[in-house]
Each structure stands twice: as C-alpha cells, then as structure tokens.
Amino acid sequence: MKSYLGIAVSAIALVACNNQAPDTSETITQTEEAATPEAGSAKEHTAGYNPDRNAYFGDLHIHTRSSFDAYIFNVRRTADDAYRFARGETIKHPAGFDMTIAGGPLDFYTVTDHAEYLGILPAMDTPGTELSELPRAKDMFSTNRDKITAAFQGVGASVRSGEPIEDMYDQGVINSVWMQNVDAANRHYVPGEFTTFAAYEFTSVTTNRDDGTFGGGNLHRNVFFKGDAPDRAFSTLDSTNPEDLWDWMDEKRSEGYESIAIPHNSNVSDGQMFRLETYNGDPMDAAYAEQRMRNEPLVEVTQVKGTSETHPSLSPNDEWADFEIYDKLLGVYDVSQTEGSYVREAYRNGLRLQQEKGFDPFHFGLVGASDSHVAGGAYSEEDYWSKIGIVDGSPIARGSVPFPGTTSWDNQPDNNIVKNGREWFSRWSASGLTGVWAEENTREAIFDAFRRKETFATTGPRMKVRFFGGYGYTDDILTTANLTRQAYQGGVPMGGDLVGTDATPSFIAWAQRDPNMGALQRVQIVKITSDGETIYDVACHTGTPDPATHRCPDNGAGVDITNCTPTGEGASELKALWQDPDFDVNTRATYYVRVLENPSCRWSTWEALRNGTPPRPDLPETIQERAYTSPIWYIPAE
C-alpha cells in the first residue's frame, strides 16, 4: 500500500469525478389493470410495461480499470464485471475482499469511465505494447514511489489543463477502449430486465481562482447516449470548456446520436458549477440557458463525495441542511466556495434570472449515484467500501478506526494515511442511487424519463417517491385505488411545469420505505422562490404538522449506538395532499419533495463498532437517509 500513498492527492483530484416484486393495488405503482397495455397497441412492450409507470433503480456513475485514476489504485475489474455486479454477482475489491451489491440487483447501471486517457494506463502496463515501452510507463509502474507520483501527476496536470501528453495520447487506443465499453453495455442490455447505456465522464477541472491560487473546482459531467454511440468520446483533451461539450453533443444529435450530460459534485466545484456567467466569464443569455437545459436536464445531487442539495450557511432555517457535507476541493485540503455550488441556491438563482432576464439555466431535475471507481457501488452504511481502490480500502485508511498501535483518537500519528482519512475519506458517504418513473425497463423508456426529469435521488435506500401538482385533485384522491392515474390526468409529475390559473394548486407527495432499510419519519416539501425558501413537513409518522412551525412532532425514533439497533417506530408509507399556505398566484416557485428516514448508524460508526473502538468524535454517529425528487415548477398564468 505504501507505494500508492504518495499519489493520493493527484489521483483524487481526478477521481472526483432491483428487480422489483409485483406491485399490488395498495402500492405506490399501479394496479394490475393499469399495467395492461392498450389493446391493439402498435408498439411491442416488455412484460413489465405499465402506462402509469414503474419505479426503477440504478447507478449512473461507475468506473472500471479503464479509468486512469482507477487503474493506478490497483483496480482491475472490467465493464463486464461492473454489469455482473449490478445484477447480483460477487466481485473482488482491489484490496482482496468480496463485494456484493446491497439490496439485490439493480434495474439499470452505467459504466462512465473517464474519456481522458481511456484505457491508456492498462495498455502502458501490458508488456509488448508500444505504450509499455515509454519511459513514462516504466516510471508509472516502477517500485519507486517518487517516480510513480511524478508520472501520475503529469497525467493529472494534462487532464486539468487540456493539453495532451504527446507520447501517451494514443487516440487509437482510446477509441478502441471506448468502443469496448459501448459493446459491453450493448451485451449486457436485456430489455425488460436490465438496462445499460453507453456513457463516459468528461473530466473538466478549474485550475485557478481569481486570486491566482490553485482551484481544483469540479466541473465533471457524465455523458449518456440513448441508443447508438459515436465512435469517439469528446474529452477535456479536446476542450476543458463544458460549453464546447454541449456543441459537440448538439452536433452528434444532428447525426442521430441522442445524449444528455449530468454534472456531479457541484458541492466541490468552488462555486463554478452554478456560477452566474459562462465558462469564459461572459454574461448568460437565453441561448446559453436553452443549450444548457437541452444537454443537461439533470444534476447529480448525492454521491460518495457528499451531498449537493444545500449547505447550512445557505439554508440556516433548514434543520436537515447539515447532511453529509463534503467541501474539500479535488485532491487538496482547501475548502470549496459555497456560493454557486449547491442545487437549491441554483434553483433560486434560476427563478431570479427568469424574473429579471426571461431565462432559467438551472431548470434541472435530480439524480443520485455512487461514483465508485472499483466497478461496484457501496450503497449500504453497514457494508461500505468507499470508492477509490486500495488507498481507501480499509477502515484504517478511511479514518473510521484508530491507526494501528494507538489506543484513542487523541494520539493519532501525523502521516498521510491519517491525514487523508481525516480530511477526505472519513467524510465521504455511502451513496447513492437514481430512481426513475418509466413505463418499462428499456433504454427508450428510462432515457425518456431522464428527458422529462421524472427522476428522484436517494442516499442509498430504494424508497419509492412520487410527486404531483395539479388543480383537479379531490380530498379523497389519496384513498383512491387508481391514485396515480388520476394524478397524471389532473396535473403534472416531478420534473414538470405547472402553469397557473386563478386557483391554488394542490400537491401529492407519496413515499414508501425500502423494506430492507429504515422506516420513514417524515415527508417534506421544499419551496423556493427568487427571494428565499421554506421547508414544510407535509406527512408525519407521528401526528400532523404544526400549522405555525410546519414541523412534525418528534416521533421518538433513535439508535442504540452500542449495537446500531434502531429504536422507536416509523412508517412504511407516508402520503399527503397539500396546498401551500403561503401561495401567491403571481409568484414563480420551485417545489420538490424530500423524504427522511428514521435515524440509523453512519458507516463510520458501524466500522468503529466492529473494531471495538469508540466512533470518531468529529463525525456524526448517525444519519437520516433520504430521497430528493426533481422539482415541479409553478409558472404564473402570464
């Protein structure tokens, strides 16, 4: 392990980067009658087809050995291994232990290896290839840690700057490995059972702040193709400007290659992901907003490297804002700028831009992912293996248990393992997954759900969440057997625009727990206007929300930290028909649902418990797993 520790900083700067049981008429999906395709339908559907849509869960952000910052940390698993893992098979972690997916097989999964130097490091490490004869290759895989560090730092510098290393930049190898990943996605795609997409990561990183200091702000995007994929991927070695990526996507779309890009880790973008000007510092305009939303209709709100929903300093009246906050810039210990880095603030700024200038560049939905670099995501707090490889592959390296030979948290040595564990790895999360509402488990149906933003993100549990807004909902709709069909007919789902009338709209918020995870405590609706935000509890496990505070009573749920056993009770299902008590028919507003489980042990507490040592005092002992829906945007009738 020692030979890899010296390259942790440069590598992490770039790393930042279920089969469902049949539903009954009482579940959050649809009745058997609704799931039957119309007679004489011209389109042939899969067996699970449901016109009122099913919930499917997947991970949209996975790396394998073909990513340069995975291979260097001993990752040898392939795209085929990744897809087998997602379907329930056990694969090996680089540290030698078994990884099996928590919660059972997923419905969709996507390998998103970095396009920059895709497959180059494996080729450099393969005797007989031209790349293996390079002096840089001999340094990269030598036994001299300093040579490894210098060689790998050169790769990182190249990716950040967009300037290729001439002798390493073998476009033929890159294109060949890209097509291998495309072929793997096609091989493992089973319509109706398991969906894959050809995809990759575009790894843009801001290099300098306005004061000239190193930035390291994350501007990464994952690019997904609906069906066929082009024969090469556009990377930061073509341009570091995401707007140039959008131009390329538009060009490929005109050639028949439909795609979307999903930004991630805005929380460590140093304020750049949702800045109020273009990449080059020019003013935004309507054309910019239109192109951005055409190519980036979704944003990743939760993953291993923290939550991008909001920050306590941005949402001081939100008691749950301080959740899995990770704010260190990529590969350094400097703190990312908060403003411009979180989605809730972006929604507010988008409304302000719409009001003042007539366009909104932040009209996006939400998804979650793991960003695992070991081919398999760790979605469970109880069974967590972080993301990079051998460098964070043990509790000691992750900083959740004391360094060997020490007896308490007060006498830890001052070395790289302890420092990286304290500053980085211990603050990462067991997260997350994307939920979509789609008619069937196919590329076409799931991609169309991405396009209309009928998506939600979870921090790992597979809780099902629905959100509708409309004007024709009656008081008895929550007890109606065909609730969802009526909800679609009378309004819009998550991701939709609700055009105003002279009436106050009603919202349906509906959540069901993951039967393998914690019980539900509350369902909230987050309202955002150009002037601020309000959090409303709308459904409670215990009692009803206080009309003055908009908060549920405390349901008394907790955790016995001595054994991580949950205490108290919670709900298996919560739903509400809600109207905004502060509604203004003339004011644009963004609404989304946040669902909170009862408290449960954080992964670091689980690891300390198994080690027989106290949890680290500077880490939360418990968390509340959660889900976030894409918004519904209220638009006045103007």
PDB file of N, CA, C and O in Angstrom, residues 491-534:
ATOM      1  N   GLY A 491     -52.860  16.637 -13.371  1.00  0.00           N
ATOM      2  CA  GLY A 491     -51.735  17.528 -13.108  1.00  0.00           C
ATOM      3  C   GLY A 491     -50.465  17.074 -13.779  1.00  0.00           C
ATOM      4  O   GLY A 491     -50.496  16.398 -14.817  1.00  0.00           O
ATOM      5  N   VAL A 492     -49.314  17.434 -13.186  1.00  0.00           N
ATOM      6  CA  VAL A 492     -48.007  17.100 -13.744  1.00  0.00           C
ATOM      7  C   VAL A 492     -47.196  16.371 -12.688  1.00  0.00           C
ATOM      8  O   VAL A 492     -47.354  16.608 -11.488  1.00  0.00           O
ATOM      9  N   PRO A 493     -46.287  15.462 -13.095  1.00  0.00           N
ATOM     10  CA  PRO A 493     -45.422  14.782 -12.130  1.00  0.00           C
ATOM     11  C   PRO A 493     -44.153  15.566 -11.889  1.00  0.00           C
ATOM     12  O   PRO A 493     -43.924  16.638 -12.494  1.00  0.00           O
ATOM     13  N   MET A 494     -43.311  15.053 -10.988  1.00  0.00           N
ATOM     14  CA  MET A 494     -41.988  15.640 -10.770  1.00  0.00           C
ATOM     15  C   MET A 494     -41.299  15.869 -12.108  1.00  0.00           C
ATOM     16  O   MET A 494     -41.398  15.056 -13.036  1.00  0.00           O
ATOM     17  N   GLY A 495     -40.613  16.996 -12.201  1.00  0.00           N
ATOM     18  CA  GLY A 495     -39.942  17.365 -13.436  1.00  0.00           C
ATOM     19  C   GLY A 495     -40.776  18.234 -14.342  1.00  0.00           C
ATOM     20  O   GLY A 495     -40.279  18.736 -15.351  1.00  0.00           O
ATOM     21  N   GLY A 496     -42.075  18.448 -13.986  1.00  0.00           N
ATOM     22  CA  GLY A 496     -42.979  19.168 -14.869  1.00  0.00           C
ATOM     23  C   GLY A 496     -43.176  20.622 -14.490  1.00  0.00           C
ATOM     24  O   GLY A 496     -42.871  21.052 -13.372  1.00  0.00           O
ATOM     25  N   ASP A 497     -43.705  21.391 -15.443  1.00  0.00           N
ATOM     26  CA  ASP A 497     -44.079  22.789 -15.237  1.00  0.00           C
ATOM     27  C   ASP A 497     -45.580  22.852 -15.001  1.00  0.00           C
ATOM     28  O   ASP A 497     -46.365  22.341 -15.808  1.00  0.00           O
ATOM     29  N   LEU A 498     -46.003  23.482 -13.928  1.00  0.00           N
ATOM     30  CA  LEU A 498     -47.406  23.629 -13.586  1.00  0.00           C
ATOM     31  C   LEU A 498     -47.809  25.074 -13.862  1.00  0.00           C
ATOM     32  O   LEU A 498     -47.411  25.992 -13.141  1.00  0.00           O
ATOM     33  N   VAL A 499     -48.589  25.256 -14.922  1.00  0.00           N
ATOM     34  CA  VAL A 499     -48.990  26.603 -15.326  1.00  0.00           C
ATOM     35  C   VAL A 499     -50.139  27.075 -14.453  1.00  0.00           C
ATOM     36  O   VAL A 499     -51.088  26.326 -14.178  1.00  0.00           O
ATOM     37  N   GLY A 500     -50.057  28.321 -14.013  1.00  0.00           N
ATOM     38  CA  GLY A 500     -51.012  28.849 -13.068  1.00  0.00           C
ATOM     39  C   GLY A 500     -52.375  29.143 -13.647  1.00  0.00           C
ATOM     40  O   GLY A 500     -52.545  29.327 -14.859  1.00  0.00           O
ATOM     41  N   THR A 501     -53.345  29.178 -12.758  1.00  0.00           N
ATOM     42  CA  THR A 501     -54.695  29.655 -13.050  1.00  0.00           C
ATOM     43  C   THR A 501     -55.005  30.684 -11.955  1.00  0.00           C
ATOM     44  O   THR A 501     -54.097  31.218 -11.341  1.00  0.00           O
ATOM     45  N   ASP A 502     -56.285  30.921 -11.722  1.00  0.00           N
ATOM     46  CA  ASP A 502     -56.626  31.803 -10.610  1.00  0.00           C
ATOM     47  C   ASP A 502     -56.843  31.032  -9.323  1.00  0.00           C
ATOM     48  O   ASP A 502     -57.313  31.576  -8.319  1.00  0.00           O
ATOM     49  N   ALA A 503     -56.487  29.717  -9.331  1.00  0.00           N
ATOM     50  CA  ALA A 503     -56.694  28.852  -8.171  1.00  0.00           C
ATOM     51  C   ALA A 503     -55.359  28.489  -7.536  1.00  0.00           C
ATOM     52  O   ALA A 503     -54.282  28.660  -8.123  1.00  0.00           O
ATOM     53  N   THR A 504     -55.439  27.955  -6.317  1.00  0.00           N
ATOM     54  CA  THR A 504     -54.261  27.450  -5.617  1.00  0.00           C
ATOM     55  C   THR A 504     -54.069  25.977  -5.978  1.00  0.00           C
ATOM     56  O   THR A 504     -54.998  25.184  -5.822  1.00  0.00           O
ATOM     57  N   PRO A 505     -52.907  25.581  -6.469  1.00  0.00           N
ATOM     58  CA  PRO A 505     -52.700  24.173  -6.828  1.00  0.00           C
ATOM     59  C   PRO A 505     -52.588  23.295  -5.592  1.00  0.00           C
ATOM     60  O   PRO A 505     -52.307  23.772  -4.485  1.00  0.00           O
ATOM     61  N   SER A 506     -52.822  22.011  -5.790  1.00  0.00           N
ATOM     62  CA  SER A 506     -52.606  21.009  -4.759  1.00  0.00           C
ATOM     63  C   SER A 506     -51.453  20.101  -5.179  1.00  0.00           C
ATOM     64  O   SER A 506     -51.228  19.879  -6.375  1.00  0.00           O
ATOM     65  N   PHE A 507     -50.731  19.584  -4.191  1.00  0.00           N
ATOM     66  CA  PHE A 507     -49.597  18.706  -4.455  1.00  0.00           C
ATOM     67  C   PHE A 507     -49.807  17.373  -3.741  1.00  0.00           C
ATOM     68  O   PHE A 507     -50.276  17.341  -2.597  1.00  0.00           O
ATOM     69  N   ILE A 508     -49.462  16.298  -4.436  1.00  0.00           N
ATOM     70  CA  ILE A 508     -49.488  14.955  -3.864  1.00  0.00           C
ATOM     71  C   ILE A 508     -48.052  14.526  -3.623  1.00  0.00           C
ATOM     72  O   ILE A 508     -47.243  14.470  -4.559  1.00  0.00           O
ATOM     73  N   ALA A 509     -47.706  14.244  -2.380  1.00  0.00           N
ATOM     74  CA  ALA A 509     -46.379  13.722  -2.016  1.00  0.00           C
ATOM     75  C   ALA A 509     -46.586  12.349  -1.410  1.00  0.00           C
ATOM     76  O   ALA A 509     -47.342  12.199  -0.442  1.00  0.00           O
ATOM     77  N   TRP A 510     -45.875  11.349  -1.949  1.00  0.00           N
ATOM     78  CA  TRP A 510     -46.162   9.956  -1.590  1.00  0.00           C
ATOM     79  C   TRP A 510     -44.847   9.185  -1.542  1.00  0.00           C
ATOM     80  O   TRP A 510     -44.080   9.191  -2.510  1.00  0.00           O
ATOM     81  N   ALA A 511     -44.577   8.542  -0.424  1.00  0.00           N
ATOM     82  CA  ALA A 511     -43.326   7.791  -0.270  1.00  0.00           C
ATOM     83  C   ALA A 511     -43.593   6.440   0.363  1.00  0.00           C
ATOM     84  O   ALA A 511     -44.437   6.311   1.255  1.00  0.00           O
ATOM     85  N   GLN A 512     -42.852   5.429  -0.095  1.00  0.00           N
ATOM     86  CA  GLN A 512     -42.852   4.103   0.517  1.00  0.00           C
ATOM     87  C   GLN A 512     -41.420   3.727   0.875  1.00  0.00           C
ATOM     88  O   GLN A 512     -40.484   3.974   0.107  1.00  0.00           O
ATOM     89  N   ARG A 513     -41.243   3.132   2.038  1.00  0.00           N
ATOM     90  CA  ARG A 513     -39.915   2.775   2.506  1.00  0.00           C
ATOM     91  C   ARG A 513     -39.323   1.636   1.689  1.00  0.00           C
ATOM     92  O   ARG A 513     -40.039   0.857   1.052  1.00  0.00           O
ATOM     93  N   ASP A 514     -38.015   1.551   1.706  1.00  0.00           N
ATOM     94  CA  ASP A 514     -37.307   0.365   1.260  1.00  0.00           C
ATOM     95  C   ASP A 514     -37.475  -0.681   2.358  1.00  0.00           C
ATOM     96  O   ASP A 514     -37.055  -0.458   3.497  1.00  0.00           O
ATOM     97  N   PRO A 515     -38.091  -1.826   2.072  1.00  0.00           N
ATOM     98  CA  PRO A 515     -38.338  -2.808   3.142  1.00  0.00           C
ATOM     99  C   PRO A 515     -37.073  -3.342   3.787  1.00  0.00           C
ATOM    100  O   PRO A 515     -37.125  -3.896   4.895  1.00  0.00           O
ATOM    101  N   ASN A 516     -35.906  -3.167   3.125  1.00  0.00           N
ATOM    102  CA  ASN A 516     -34.645  -3.632   3.691  1.00  0.00           C
ATOM    103  C   ASN A 516     -33.901  -2.548   4.468  1.00  0.00           C
ATOM    104  O   ASN A 516     -32.805  -2.791   4.977  1.00  0.00           O
ATOM    105  N   MET A 517     -34.477  -1.356   4.520  1.00  0.00           N
ATOM    106  CA  MET A 517     -33.787  -0.232   5.167  1.00  0.00           C
ATOM    107  C   MET A 517     -34.678   0.360   6.244  1.00  0.00           C
ATOM    108  O   MET A 517     -35.636  -0.263   6.684  1.00  0.00           O
ATOM    109  N   GLY A 518     -34.397   1.596   6.663  1.00  0.00           N
ATOM    110  CA  GLY A 518     -35.095   2.193   7.785  1.00  0.00           C
ATOM    111  C   GLY A 518     -36.517   2.611   7.468  1.00  0.00           C
ATOM    112  O   GLY A 518     -36.895   2.823   6.306  1.00  0.00           O
ATOM    113  N   ALA A 519     -37.318   2.770   8.535  1.00  0.00           N
ATOM    114  CA  ALA A 519     -38.690   3.249   8.394  1.00  0.00           C
ATOM    115  C   ALA A 519     -38.682   4.757   8.137  1.00  0.00           C
ATOM    116  O   ALA A 519     -37.710   5.462   8.421  1.00  0.00           O
ATOM    117  N   LEU A 520     -39.800   5.259   7.624  1.00  0.00           N
ATOM    118  CA  LEU A 520     -39.911   6.663   7.262  1.00  0.00           C
ATOM    119  C   LEU A 520     -40.329   7.500   8.475  1.00  0.00           C
ATOM    120  O   LEU A 520     -41.183   7.100   9.265  1.00  0.00           O
ATOM    121  N   GLN A 521     -39.728   8.671   8.582  1.00  0.00           N
ATOM    122  CA  GLN A 521     -40.090   9.592   9.657  1.00  0.00           C
ATOM    123  C   GLN A 521     -40.999  10.715   9.173  1.00  0.00           C
ATOM    124  O   GLN A 521     -41.989  11.048   9.815  1.00  0.00           O
ATOM    125  N   ARG A 522     -40.660  11.312   8.015  1.00  0.00           N
ATOM    126  CA  ARG A 522     -41.458  12.444   7.539  1.00  0.00           C
ATOM    127  C   ARG A 522     -41.236  12.658   6.047  1.00  0.00           C
ATOM    128  O   ARG A 522     -40.221  12.247   5.480  1.00  0.00           O
ATOM    129  N   VAL A 523     -42.227  13.318   5.438  1.00  0.00           N
ATOM    130  CA  VAL A 523     -42.128  13.777   4.056  1.00  0.00           C
ATOM    131  C   VAL A 523     -42.228  15.294   4.078  1.00  0.00           C
ATOM    132  O   VAL A 523     -43.112  15.863   4.734  1.00  0.00           O
ATOM    133  N   GLN A 524     -41.320  15.943   3.366  1.00  0.00           N
ATOM    134  CA  GLN A 524     -41.276  17.401   3.333  1.00  0.00           C
ATOM    135  C   GLN A 524     -41.420  17.909   1.904  1.00  0.00           C
ATOM    136  O   GLN A 524     -41.051  17.210   0.953  1.00  0.00           O
ATOM    137  N   ILE A 525     -41.937  19.113   1.780  1.00  0.00           N
ATOM    138  CA  ILE A 525     -41.902  19.831   0.508  1.00  0.00           C
ATOM    139  C   ILE A 525     -41.047  21.074   0.713  1.00  0.00           C
ATOM    140  O   ILE A 525     -41.284  21.859   1.641  1.00  0.00           O
ATOM    141  N   VAL A 526     -40.036  21.215  -0.125  1.00  0.00           N
ATOM    142  CA  VAL A 526     -39.160  22.373  -0.099  1.00  0.00           C
ATOM    143  C   VAL A 526     -39.661  23.352  -1.159  1.00  0.00           C
ATOM    144  O   VAL A 526     -39.780  23.002  -2.333  1.00  0.00           O
ATOM    145  N   LYS A 527     -39.982  24.557  -0.719  1.00  0.00           N
ATOM    146  CA  LYS A 527     -40.452  25.603  -1.633  1.00  0.00           C
ATOM    147  C   LYS A 527     -39.362  26.653  -1.789  1.00  0.00           C
ATOM    148  O   LYS A 527     -38.785  27.135  -0.810  1.00  0.00           O
ATOM    149  N   ILE A 528     -39.089  27.034  -3.036  1.00  0.00           N
ATOM    150  CA  ILE A 528     -38.072  28.041  -3.329  1.00  0.00           C
ATOM    151  C   ILE A 528     -38.690  29.126  -4.204  1.00  0.00           C
ATOM    152  O   ILE A 528     -39.400  28.827  -5.180  1.00  0.00           O
ATOM    153  N   THR A 529     -38.465  30.363  -3.861  1.00  0.00           N
ATOM    154  CA  THR A 529     -38.801  31.492  -4.720  1.00  0.00           C
ATOM    155  C   THR A 529     -37.524  32.288  -4.961  1.00  0.00           C
ATOM    156  O   THR A 529     -36.459  31.973  -4.402  1.00  0.00           O
ATOM    157  N   SER A 530     -37.608  33.327  -5.753  1.00  0.00           N
ATOM    158  CA  SER A 530     -36.421  34.142  -6.016  1.00  0.00           C
ATOM    159  C   SER A 530     -35.951  34.866  -4.769  1.00  0.00           C
ATOM    160  O   SER A 530     -34.809  35.329  -4.703  1.00  0.00           O
ATOM    161  N   ASP A 531     -36.816  34.932  -3.745  1.00  0.00           N
ATOM    162  CA  ASP A 531     -36.475  35.665  -2.522  1.00  0.00           C
ATOM    163  C   ASP A 531     -36.027  34.764  -1.377  1.00  0.00           C
ATOM    164  O   ASP A 531     -35.491  35.257  -0.381  1.00  0.00           O
ATOM    165  N   GLY A 532     -36.301  33.452  -1.459  1.00  0.00           N
ATOM    166  CA  GLY A 532     -35.929  32.614  -0.324  1.00  0.00           C
ATOM    167  C   GLY A 532     -36.494  31.217  -0.421  1.00  0.00           C
ATOM    168  O   GLY A 532     -36.853  30.751  -1.509  1.00  0.00           O
ATOM    169  N   GLU A 533     -36.594  30.533   0.726  1.00  0.00           N
ATOM    170  CA  GLU A 533     -37.021  29.140   0.757  1.00  0.00           C
ATOM    171  C   GLU A 533     -37.767  28.856   2.051  1.00  0.00           C
ATOM    172  O   GLU A 533     -37.565  29.536   3.066  1.00  0.00           O
ATOM    173  N   THR A 534     -38.639  27.856   1.999  1.00  0.00           N
ATOM    174  CA  THR A 534     -39.382  27.411   3.178  1.00  0.00           C
ATOM    175  C   THR A 534     -39.473  25.899   3.130  1.00  0.00           C
ATOM    176  O   THR A 534     -39.691  25.314   2.065  1.00  0.00           O
TER     177      THR A 534
END
